[in-house]
mmCIF file of C-alpha atoms in Angstrom:
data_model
loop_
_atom_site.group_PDB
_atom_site.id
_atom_site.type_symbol
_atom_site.label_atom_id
_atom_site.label_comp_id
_atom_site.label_asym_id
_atom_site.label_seq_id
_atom_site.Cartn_x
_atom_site.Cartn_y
_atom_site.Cartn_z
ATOM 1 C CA UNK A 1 0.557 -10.024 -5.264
ATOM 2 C CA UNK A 2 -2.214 -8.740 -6.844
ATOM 3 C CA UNK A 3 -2.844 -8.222 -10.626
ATOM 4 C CA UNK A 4 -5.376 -6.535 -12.978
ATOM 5 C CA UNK A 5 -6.270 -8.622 -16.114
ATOM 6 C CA UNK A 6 -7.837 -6.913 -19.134
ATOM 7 C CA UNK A 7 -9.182 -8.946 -21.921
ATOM 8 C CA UNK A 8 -10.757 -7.742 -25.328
ATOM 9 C CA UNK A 9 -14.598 -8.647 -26.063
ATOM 10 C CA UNK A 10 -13.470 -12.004 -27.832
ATOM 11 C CA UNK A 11 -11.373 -12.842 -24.771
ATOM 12 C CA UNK A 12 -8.558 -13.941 -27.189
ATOM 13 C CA UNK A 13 -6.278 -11.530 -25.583
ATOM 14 C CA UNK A 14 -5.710 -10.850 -22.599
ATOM 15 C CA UNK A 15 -3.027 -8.252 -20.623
ATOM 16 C CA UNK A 16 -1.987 -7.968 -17.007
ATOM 17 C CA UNK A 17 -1.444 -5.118 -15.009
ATOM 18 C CA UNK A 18 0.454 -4.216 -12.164
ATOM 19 C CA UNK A 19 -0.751 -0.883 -10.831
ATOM 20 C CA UNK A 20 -0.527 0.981 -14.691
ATOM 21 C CA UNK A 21 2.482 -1.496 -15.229
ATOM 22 C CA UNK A 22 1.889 -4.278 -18.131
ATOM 23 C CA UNK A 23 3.603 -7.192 -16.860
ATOM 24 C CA UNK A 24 2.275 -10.065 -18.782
ATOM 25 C CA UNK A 25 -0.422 -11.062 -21.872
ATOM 26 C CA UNK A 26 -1.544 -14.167 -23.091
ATOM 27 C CA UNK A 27 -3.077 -14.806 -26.721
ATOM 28 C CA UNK A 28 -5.427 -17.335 -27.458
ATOM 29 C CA UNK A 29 -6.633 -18.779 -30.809
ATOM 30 C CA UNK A 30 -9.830 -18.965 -31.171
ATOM 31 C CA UNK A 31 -10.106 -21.742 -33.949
ATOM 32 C CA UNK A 32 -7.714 -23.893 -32.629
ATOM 33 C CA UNK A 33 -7.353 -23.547 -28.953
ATOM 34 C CA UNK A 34 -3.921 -22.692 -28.949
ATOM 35 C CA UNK A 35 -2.314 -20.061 -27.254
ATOM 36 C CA UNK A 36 1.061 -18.271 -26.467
ATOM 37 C CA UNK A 37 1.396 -16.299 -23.229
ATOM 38 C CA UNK A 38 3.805 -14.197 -20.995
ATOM 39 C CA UNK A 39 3.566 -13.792 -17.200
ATOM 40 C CA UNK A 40 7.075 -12.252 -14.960
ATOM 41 C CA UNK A 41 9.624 -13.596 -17.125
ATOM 42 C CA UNK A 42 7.523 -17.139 -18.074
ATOM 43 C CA UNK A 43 7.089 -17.805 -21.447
ATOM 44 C CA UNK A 44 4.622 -20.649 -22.685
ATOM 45 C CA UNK A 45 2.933 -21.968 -25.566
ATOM 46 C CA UNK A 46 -0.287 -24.131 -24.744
ATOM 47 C CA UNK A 47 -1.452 -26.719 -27.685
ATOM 48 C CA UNK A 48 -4.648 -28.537 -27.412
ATOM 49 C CA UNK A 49 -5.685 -32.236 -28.384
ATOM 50 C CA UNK A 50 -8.265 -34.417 -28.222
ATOM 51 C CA UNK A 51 -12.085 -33.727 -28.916
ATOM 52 C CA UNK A 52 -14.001 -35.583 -25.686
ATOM 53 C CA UNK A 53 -10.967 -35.683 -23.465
ATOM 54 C CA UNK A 54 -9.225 -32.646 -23.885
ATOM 55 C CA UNK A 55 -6.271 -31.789 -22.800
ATOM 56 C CA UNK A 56 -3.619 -29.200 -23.463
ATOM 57 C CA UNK A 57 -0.224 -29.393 -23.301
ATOM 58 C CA UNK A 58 2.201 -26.463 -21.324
ATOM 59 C CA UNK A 59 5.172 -26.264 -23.471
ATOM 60 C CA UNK A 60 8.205 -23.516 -23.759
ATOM 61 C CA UNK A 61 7.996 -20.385 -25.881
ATOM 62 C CA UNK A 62 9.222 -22.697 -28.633
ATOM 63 C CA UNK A 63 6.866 -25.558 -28.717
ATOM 64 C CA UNK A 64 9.738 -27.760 -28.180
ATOM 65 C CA UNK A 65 9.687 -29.185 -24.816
ATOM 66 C CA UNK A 66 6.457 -30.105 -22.479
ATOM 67 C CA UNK A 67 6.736 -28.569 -19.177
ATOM 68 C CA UNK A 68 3.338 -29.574 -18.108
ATOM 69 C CA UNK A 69 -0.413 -30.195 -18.870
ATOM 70 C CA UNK A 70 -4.052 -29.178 -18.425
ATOM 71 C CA UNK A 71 -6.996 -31.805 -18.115
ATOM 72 C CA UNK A 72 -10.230 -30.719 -18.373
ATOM 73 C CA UNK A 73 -13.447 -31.792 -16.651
ATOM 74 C CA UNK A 74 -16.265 -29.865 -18.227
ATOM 75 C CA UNK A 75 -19.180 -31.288 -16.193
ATOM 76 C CA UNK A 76 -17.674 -30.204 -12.575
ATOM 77 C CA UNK A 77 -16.246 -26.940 -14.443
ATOM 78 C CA UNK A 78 -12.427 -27.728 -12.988
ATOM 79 C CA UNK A 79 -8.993 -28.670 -14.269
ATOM 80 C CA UNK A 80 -6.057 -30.498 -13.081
ATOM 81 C CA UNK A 81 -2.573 -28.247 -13.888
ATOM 82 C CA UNK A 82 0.669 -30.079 -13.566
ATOM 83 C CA UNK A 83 3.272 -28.085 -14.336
ATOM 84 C CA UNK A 84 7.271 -29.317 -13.958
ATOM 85 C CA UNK A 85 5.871 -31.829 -11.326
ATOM 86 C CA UNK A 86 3.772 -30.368 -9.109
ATOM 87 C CA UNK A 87 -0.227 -30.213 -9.374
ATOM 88 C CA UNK A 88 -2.991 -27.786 -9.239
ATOM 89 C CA UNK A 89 -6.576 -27.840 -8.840
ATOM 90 C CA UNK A 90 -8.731 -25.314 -10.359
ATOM 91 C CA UNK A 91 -12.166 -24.821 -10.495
ATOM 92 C CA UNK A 92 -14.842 -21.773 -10.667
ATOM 93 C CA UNK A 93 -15.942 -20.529 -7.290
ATOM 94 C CA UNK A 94 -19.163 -19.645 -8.053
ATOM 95 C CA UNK A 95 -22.500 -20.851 -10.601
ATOM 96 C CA UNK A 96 -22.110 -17.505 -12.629
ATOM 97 C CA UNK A 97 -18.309 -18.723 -13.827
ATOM 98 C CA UNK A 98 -17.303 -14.938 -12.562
ATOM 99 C CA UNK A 99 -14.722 -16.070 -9.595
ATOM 100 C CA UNK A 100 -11.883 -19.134 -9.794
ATOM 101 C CA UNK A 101 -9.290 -20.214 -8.062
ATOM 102 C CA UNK A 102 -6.415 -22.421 -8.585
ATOM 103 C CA UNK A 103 -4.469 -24.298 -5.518
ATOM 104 C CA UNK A 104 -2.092 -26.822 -4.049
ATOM 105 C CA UNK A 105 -1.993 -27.486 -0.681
ATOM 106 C CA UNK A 106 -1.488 -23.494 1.269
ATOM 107 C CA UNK A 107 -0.999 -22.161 -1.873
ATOM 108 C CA UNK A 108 -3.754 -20.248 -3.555
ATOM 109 C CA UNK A 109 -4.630 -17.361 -6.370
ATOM 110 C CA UNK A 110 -8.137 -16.416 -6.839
ATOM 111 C CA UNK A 111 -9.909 -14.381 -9.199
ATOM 112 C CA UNK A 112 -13.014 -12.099 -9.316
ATOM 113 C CA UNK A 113 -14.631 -10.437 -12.171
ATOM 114 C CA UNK A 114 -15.092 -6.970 -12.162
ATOM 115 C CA UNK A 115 -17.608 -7.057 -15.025
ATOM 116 C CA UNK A 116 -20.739 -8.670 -16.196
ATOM 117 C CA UNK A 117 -19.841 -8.936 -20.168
ATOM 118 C CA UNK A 118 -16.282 -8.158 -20.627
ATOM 119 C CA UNK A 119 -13.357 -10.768 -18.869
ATOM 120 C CA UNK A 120 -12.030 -7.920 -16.644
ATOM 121 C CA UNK A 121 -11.040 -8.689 -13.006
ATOM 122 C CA UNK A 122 -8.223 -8.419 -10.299
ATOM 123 C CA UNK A 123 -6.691 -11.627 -9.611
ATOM 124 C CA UNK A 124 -4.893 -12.287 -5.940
ATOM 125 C CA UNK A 125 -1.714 -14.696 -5.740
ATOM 126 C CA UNK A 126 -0.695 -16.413 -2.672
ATOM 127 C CA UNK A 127 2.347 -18.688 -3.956
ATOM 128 C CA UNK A 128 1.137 -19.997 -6.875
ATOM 129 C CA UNK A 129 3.990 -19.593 -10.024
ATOM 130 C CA UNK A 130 3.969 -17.051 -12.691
ATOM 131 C CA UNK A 131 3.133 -20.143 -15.319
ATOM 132 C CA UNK A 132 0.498 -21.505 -13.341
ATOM 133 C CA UNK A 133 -1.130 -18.266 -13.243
ATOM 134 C CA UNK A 134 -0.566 -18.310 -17.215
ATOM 135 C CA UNK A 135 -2.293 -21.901 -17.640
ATOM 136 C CA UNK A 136 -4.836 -20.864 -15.056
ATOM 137 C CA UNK A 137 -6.116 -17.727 -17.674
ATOM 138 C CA UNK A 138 -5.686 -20.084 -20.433
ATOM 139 C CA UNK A 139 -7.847 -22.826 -18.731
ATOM 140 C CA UNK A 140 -10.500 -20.107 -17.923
ATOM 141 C CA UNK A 141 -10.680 -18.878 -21.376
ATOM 142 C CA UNK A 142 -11.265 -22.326 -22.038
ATOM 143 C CA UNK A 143 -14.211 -23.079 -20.655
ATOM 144 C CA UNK A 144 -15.675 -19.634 -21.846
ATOM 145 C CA UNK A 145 -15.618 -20.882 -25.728
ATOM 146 C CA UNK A 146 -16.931 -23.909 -24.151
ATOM 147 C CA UNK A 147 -20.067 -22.111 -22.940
ATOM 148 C CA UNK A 148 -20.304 -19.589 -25.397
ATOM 149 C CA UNK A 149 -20.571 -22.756 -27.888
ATOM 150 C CA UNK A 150 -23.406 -24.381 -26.283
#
């Protein structure tokens, strides 16, 4: 499955395509790293804590229940995603932060910038769930504030 993702200049919202076909979005706040997002029928809310050990929590659309999590490690530039217990490493493929990919074990999605200054790109899914995809845009978005910061 492949996907198109379109993101304003802020990167606080982003919208996936199939073919001319919207099929998902995810919104991110800027101030407080929080975020709601749809992906093929997924619906999640992402809440961030902590100030040197982040981590954000996956929950449902209602911010009642915790489905998973997302642990940051800034230095390597990768994350650990559990999500209803199963666990995915991602991490930027490149130095430039344009390319990721998130895995476990044969399963794989990878993404790849198609522009220099806007977050545009086509992202390719081997496997990986429709809410892993979600936290995997989230966790990329991310460490973008985190750069843009320093």
């Amino acid at each position: 499955m492949s996907l198109i993702i379109n993101s304003n200049f802020s990167g606080t919202e982003s919208r996936l395509f199939r073919g001319k076909l919207i099929v998902g979005l995810l919104k991110i706040n800027a101030w407080k790293e929080d975020g709601y997002g749809e992906l093929d029928g997924s619906m999640l809310r992402f809440k961030t804590r902590g100030f040197w050990n982040r981590v954000t929590e996956i929950r449902d659309i209602e911010g009642v229940r915790v489905l998973g999590s997302i642990k940051y490690n800034l230095f390597k530039g990768s994350a650990e995603i559990s999500y209803e217990e199963a666990s995915y490493s991602w991490k930027f493929s490149n130095w430039m932060q344009q390319q990721w990919v998130v895995k476990r074990e044969e399963d794989e999605a990878s993404f790849k910038s198609t522009s220099f200054w806007k977050y545009e790109g086509e992202l390719f899914n081997e496997g990986i769930p429709s809410a892993v995809l979600l936290a995997s845009l989230f966790v990329q978005g991310h460490f973008r504030r985190m750069t843009a910061a320093s």
